[in-house]
Coordinates of N, CA and C in Angstrom, one line a residue:
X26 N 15.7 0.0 24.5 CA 14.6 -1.0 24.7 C 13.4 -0.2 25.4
X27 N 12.0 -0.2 25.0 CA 11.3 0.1 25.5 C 11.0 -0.8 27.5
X28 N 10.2 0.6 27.8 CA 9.8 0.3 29.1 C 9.3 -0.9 29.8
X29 N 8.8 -1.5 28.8 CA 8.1 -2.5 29.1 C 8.5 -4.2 28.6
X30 N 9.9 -3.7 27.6 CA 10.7 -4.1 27.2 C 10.3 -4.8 25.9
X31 N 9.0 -4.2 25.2 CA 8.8 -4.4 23.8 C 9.4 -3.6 22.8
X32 N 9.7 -4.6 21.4 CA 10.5 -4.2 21.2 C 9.5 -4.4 19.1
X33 N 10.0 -4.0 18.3 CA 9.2 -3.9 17.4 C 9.1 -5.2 16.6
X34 N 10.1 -6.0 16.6 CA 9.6 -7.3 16.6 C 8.4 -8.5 17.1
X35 N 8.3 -8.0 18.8 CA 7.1 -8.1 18.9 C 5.6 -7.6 18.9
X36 N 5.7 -7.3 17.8 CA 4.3 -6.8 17.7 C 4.0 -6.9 16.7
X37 N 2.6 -7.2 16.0 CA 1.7 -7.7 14.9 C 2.4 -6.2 13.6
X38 N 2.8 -6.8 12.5 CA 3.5 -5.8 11.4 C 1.9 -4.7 11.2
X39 N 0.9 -4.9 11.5 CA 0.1 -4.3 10.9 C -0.2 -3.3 11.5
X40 N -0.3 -4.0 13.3 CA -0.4 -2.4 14.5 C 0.6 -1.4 14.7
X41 N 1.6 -2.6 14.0 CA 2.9 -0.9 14.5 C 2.8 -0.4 13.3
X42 N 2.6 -0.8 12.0 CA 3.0 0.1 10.7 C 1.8 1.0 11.1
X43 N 0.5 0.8 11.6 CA -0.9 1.9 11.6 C -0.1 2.8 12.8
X44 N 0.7 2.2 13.9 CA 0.2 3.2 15.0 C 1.8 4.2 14.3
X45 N 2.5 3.6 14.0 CA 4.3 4.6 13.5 C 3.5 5.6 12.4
X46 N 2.7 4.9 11.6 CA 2.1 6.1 10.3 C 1.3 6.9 11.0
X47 N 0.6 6.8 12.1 CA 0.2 7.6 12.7 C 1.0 8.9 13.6
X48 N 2.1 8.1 14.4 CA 3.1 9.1 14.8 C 3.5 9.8 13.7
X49 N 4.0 9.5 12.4 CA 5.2 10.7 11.0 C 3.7 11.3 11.0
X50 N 2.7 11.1 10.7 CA 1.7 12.2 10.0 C 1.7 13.3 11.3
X51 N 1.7 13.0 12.9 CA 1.2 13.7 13.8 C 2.4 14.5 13.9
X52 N 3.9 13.9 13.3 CA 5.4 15.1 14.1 C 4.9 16.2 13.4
X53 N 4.8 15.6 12.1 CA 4.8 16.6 10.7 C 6.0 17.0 10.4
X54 N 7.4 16.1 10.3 CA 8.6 16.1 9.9 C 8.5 15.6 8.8
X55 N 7.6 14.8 7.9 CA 7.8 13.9 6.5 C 7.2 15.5 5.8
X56 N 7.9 15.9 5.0 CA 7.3 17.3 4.0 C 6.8 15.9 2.5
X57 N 5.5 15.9 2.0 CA 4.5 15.2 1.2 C 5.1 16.0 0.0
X58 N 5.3 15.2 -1.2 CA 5.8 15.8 -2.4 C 4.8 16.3 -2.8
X59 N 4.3 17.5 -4.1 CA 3.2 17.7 -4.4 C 2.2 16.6 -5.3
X60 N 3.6 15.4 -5.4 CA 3.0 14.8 -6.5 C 1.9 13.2 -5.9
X61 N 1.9 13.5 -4.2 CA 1.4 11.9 -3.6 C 0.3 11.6 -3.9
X62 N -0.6 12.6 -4.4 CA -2.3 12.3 -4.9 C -2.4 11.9 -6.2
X63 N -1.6 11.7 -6.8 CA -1.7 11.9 -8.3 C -0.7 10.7 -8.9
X64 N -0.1 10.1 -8.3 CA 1.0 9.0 -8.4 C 0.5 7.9 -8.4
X65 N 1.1 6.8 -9.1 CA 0.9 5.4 -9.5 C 2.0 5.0 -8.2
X66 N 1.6 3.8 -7.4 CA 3.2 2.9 -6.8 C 3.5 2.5 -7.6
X67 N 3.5 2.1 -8.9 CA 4.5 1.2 -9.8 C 4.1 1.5 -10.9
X68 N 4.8 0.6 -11.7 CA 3.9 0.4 -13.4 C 2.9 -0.5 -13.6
X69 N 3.1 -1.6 -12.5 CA 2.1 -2.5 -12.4 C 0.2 -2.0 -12.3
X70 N 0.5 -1.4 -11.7 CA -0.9 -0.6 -11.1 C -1.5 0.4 -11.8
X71 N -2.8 0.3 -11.8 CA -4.1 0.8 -12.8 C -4.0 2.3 -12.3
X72 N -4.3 2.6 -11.0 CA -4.9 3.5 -10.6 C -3.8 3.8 -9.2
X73 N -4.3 5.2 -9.1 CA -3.2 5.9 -7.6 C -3.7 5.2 -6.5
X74 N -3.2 5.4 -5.1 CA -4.3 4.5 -3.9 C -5.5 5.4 -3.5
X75 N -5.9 4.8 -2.9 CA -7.6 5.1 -2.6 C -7.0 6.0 -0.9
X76 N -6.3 5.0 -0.2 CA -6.1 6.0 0.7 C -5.2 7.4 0.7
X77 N -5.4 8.3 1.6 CA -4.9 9.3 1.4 C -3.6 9.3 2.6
X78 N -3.8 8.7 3.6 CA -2.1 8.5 4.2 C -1.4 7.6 3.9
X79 N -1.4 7.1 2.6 CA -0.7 5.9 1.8 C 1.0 6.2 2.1
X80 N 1.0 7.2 2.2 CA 2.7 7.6 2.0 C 3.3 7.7 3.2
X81 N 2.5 8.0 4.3 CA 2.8 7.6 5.8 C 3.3 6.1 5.8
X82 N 1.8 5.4 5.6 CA 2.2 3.8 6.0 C 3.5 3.3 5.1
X83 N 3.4 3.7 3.6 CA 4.5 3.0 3.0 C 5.8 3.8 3.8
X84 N 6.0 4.6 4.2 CA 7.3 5.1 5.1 C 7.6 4.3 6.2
X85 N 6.2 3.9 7.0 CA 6.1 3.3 8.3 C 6.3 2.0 8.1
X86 N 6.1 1.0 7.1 CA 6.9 -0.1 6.9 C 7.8 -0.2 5.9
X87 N 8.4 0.9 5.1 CA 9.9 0.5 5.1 C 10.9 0.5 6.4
X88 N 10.7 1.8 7.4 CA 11.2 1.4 8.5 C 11.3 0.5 9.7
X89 N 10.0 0.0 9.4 CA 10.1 -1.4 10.0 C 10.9 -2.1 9.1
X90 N 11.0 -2.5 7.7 CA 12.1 -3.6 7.2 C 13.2 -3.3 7.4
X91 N 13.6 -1.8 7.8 CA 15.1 -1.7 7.9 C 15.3 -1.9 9.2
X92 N 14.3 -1.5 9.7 CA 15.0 -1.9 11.3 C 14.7 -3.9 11.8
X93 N 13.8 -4.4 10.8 CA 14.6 -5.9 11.2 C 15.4 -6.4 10.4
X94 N 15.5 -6.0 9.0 CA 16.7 -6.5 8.5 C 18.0 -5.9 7.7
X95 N 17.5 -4.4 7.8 CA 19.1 -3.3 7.6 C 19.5 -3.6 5.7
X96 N 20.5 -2.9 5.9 CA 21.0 -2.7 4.7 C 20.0 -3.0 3.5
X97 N 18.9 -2.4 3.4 CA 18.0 -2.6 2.5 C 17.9 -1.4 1.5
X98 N 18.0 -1.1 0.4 CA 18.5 0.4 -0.4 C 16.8 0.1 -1.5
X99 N 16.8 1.1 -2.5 CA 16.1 1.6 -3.4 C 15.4 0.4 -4.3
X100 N 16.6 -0.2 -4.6 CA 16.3 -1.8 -5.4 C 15.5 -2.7 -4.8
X101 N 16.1 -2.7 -3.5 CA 15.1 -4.1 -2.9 C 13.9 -3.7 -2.5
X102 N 13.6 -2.2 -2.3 CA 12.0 -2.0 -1.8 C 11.2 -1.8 -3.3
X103 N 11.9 -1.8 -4.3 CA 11.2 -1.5 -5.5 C 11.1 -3.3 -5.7
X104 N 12.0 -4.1 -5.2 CA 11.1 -5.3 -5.5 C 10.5 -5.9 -4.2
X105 N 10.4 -5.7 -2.8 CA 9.8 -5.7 -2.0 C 8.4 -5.6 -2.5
X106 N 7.9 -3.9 -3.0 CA 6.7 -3.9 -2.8 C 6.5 -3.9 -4.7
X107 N 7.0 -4.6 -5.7 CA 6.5 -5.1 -6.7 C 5.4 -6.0 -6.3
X108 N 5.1 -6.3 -7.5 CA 3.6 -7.7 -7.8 C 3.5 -8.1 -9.2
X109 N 2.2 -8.6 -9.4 CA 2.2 -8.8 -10.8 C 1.0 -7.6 -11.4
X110 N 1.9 -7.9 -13.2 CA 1.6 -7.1 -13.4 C 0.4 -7.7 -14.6
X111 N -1.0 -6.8 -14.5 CA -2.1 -7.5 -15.3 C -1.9 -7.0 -16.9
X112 N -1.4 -7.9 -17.3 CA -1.6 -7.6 -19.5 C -2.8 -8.2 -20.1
X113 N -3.7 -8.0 -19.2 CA -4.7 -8.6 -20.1 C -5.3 -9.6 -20.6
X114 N -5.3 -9.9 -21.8 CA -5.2 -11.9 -22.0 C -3.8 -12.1 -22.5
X115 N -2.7 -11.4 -22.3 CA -1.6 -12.0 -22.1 C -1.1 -12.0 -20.8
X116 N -0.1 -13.1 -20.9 CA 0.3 -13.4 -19.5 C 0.5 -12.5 -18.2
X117 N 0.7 -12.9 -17.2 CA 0.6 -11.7 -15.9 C 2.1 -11.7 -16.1
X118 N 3.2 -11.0 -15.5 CA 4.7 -10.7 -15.6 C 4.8 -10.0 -13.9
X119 N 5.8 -10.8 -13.3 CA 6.5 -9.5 -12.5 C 7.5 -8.2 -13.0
X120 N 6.6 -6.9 -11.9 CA 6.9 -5.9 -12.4 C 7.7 -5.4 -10.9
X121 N 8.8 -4.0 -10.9 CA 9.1 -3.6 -10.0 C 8.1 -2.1 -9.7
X122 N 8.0 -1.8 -8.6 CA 7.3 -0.9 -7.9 C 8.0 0.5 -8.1
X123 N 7.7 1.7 -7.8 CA 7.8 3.1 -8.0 C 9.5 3.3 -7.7
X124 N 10.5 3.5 -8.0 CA 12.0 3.8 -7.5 C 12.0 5.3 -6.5
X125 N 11.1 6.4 -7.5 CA 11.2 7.5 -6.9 C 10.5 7.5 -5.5
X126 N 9.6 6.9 -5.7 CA 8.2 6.9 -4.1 C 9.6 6.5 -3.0
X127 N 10.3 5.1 -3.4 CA 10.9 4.6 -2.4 C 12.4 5.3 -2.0
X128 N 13.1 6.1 -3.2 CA 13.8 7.3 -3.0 C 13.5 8.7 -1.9
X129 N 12.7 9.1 -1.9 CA 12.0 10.4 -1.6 C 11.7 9.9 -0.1
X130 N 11.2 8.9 0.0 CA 11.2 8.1 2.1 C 12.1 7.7 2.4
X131 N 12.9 7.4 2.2 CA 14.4 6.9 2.3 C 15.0 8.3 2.3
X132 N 15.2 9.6 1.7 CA 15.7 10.8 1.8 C 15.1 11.2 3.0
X133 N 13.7 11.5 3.1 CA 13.3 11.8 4.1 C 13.1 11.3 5.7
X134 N 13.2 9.8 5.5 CA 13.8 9.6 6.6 C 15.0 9.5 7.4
X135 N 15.9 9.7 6.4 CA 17.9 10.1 6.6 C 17.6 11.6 7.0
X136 N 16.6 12.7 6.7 CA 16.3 13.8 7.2 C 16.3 14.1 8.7
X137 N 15.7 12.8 8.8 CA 14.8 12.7 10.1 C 15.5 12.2 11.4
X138 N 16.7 11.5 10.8 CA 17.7 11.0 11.4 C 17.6 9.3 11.9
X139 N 16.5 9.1 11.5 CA 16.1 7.2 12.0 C 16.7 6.5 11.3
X140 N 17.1 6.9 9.8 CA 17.8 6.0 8.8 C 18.7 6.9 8.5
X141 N 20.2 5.6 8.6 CA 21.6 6.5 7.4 C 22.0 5.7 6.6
X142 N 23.2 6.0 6.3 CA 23.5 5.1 4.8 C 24.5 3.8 5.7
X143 N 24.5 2.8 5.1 CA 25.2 1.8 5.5 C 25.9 1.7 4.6
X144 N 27.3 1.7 5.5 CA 28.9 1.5 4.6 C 28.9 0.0 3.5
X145 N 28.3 -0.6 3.9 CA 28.4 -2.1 3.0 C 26.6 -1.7 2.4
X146 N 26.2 -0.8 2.1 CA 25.4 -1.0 1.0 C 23.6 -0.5 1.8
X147 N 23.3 0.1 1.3 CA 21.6 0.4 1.2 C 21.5 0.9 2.7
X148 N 20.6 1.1 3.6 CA 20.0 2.0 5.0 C 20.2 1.3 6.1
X149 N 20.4 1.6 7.2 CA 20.3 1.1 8.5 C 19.5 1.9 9.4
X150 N 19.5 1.6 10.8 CA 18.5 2.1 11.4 C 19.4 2.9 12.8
X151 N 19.5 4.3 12.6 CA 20.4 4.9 13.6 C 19.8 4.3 15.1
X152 N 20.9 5.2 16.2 CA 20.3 4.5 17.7 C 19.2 5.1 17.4
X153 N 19.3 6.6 17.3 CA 18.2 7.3 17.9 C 16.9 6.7 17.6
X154 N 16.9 6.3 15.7 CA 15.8 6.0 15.5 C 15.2 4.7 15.9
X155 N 16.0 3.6 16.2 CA 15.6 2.3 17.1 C 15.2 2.6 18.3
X156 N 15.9 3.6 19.1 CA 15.0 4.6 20.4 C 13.5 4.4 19.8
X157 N 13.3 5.5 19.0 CA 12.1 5.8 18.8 C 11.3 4.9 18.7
X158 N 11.7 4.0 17.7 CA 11.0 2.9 17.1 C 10.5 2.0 18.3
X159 N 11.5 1.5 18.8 CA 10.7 0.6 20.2 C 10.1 1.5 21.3
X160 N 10.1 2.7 21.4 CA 9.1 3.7 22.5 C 7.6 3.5 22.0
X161 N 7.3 3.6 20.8 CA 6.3 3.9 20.0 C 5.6 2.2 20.4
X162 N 6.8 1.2 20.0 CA 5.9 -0.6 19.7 C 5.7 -0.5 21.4
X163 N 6.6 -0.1 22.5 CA 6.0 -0.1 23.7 C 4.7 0.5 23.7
X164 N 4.7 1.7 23.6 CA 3.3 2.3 23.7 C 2.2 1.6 22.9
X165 N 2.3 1.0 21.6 CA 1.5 -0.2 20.8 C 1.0 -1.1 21.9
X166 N 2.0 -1.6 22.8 CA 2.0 -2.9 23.1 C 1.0 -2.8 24.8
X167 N 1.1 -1.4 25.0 CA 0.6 -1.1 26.6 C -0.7 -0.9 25.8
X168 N -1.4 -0.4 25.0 CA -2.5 -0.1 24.5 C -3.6 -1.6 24.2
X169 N -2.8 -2.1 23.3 CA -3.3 -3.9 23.0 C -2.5 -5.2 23.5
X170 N -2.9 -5.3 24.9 CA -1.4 -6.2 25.1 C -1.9 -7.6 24.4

């Protein structure tokens, strides 16, 4: 538990996914595939993102969903961050999002040691990395109380 006894639950999903994607880009433990500038998230989607630490923040809130609701694997973040998909003047359809994007952070962060495999299915959130995780939403939380 952090110092101050914040914990990542309390805090706004948007300031801890900016201020955690800000900690992975600063360790420089996430190694960037050569392919992150050049990649679609899904099939749904026209064009790559506009931002260029896109692959930080999507790291920085998958680990937030695993660390509030665990056993979450490959499948569920490929329909986590699905949408719809635009055909045109035919109907819109749900589509699922990138498998490998959500592979490759999920490897990388079992690297890193914050996520490992859960015996009943998909990622959990080691101590160490729930350590980390709530140091970080403390320090969030002393900055913007």
């Amino acid at each position: 538990m952090a110092a101050n006894g914040r914990t990542v639950q309390d805090l706004s999903p948007h300031e801890f996914v900016k201020s955690y994607a800000a900690h992975l880009k600063r360790s420089g433990k996430i190694d960037l595939p050569e392919w992150v500038d050049i990649v679609k998230t899904g099939v749904l989607k026209e064009l790559a993102p506009y931002d260029p630490d896109w692959y930080y923040i999507r790291a920085a809130s998958m680990v937030r969903k695993i660390y509030l609701r665990g056993g979450l694997g490959v499948g569920a973040f490929r329909r986590i961050y699905g949408g719809s998909k635009r055909n045109g003047s035919r109907p819109p359809h749900f589509c699922k999002s990138s498998g490998a994007i959500a592979r490759h952070i999920l490897q990388q962060l079992q690297e890193m040691k914050i996520v490992e495999i859960d015996p009943s299915g998909g990622r959990r959130i080691t101590s160490v990395g729930r350590r980390d995780l709530d140091q970080i939403a403390g320090k969030v939380a002393i900055v913007a109380p």
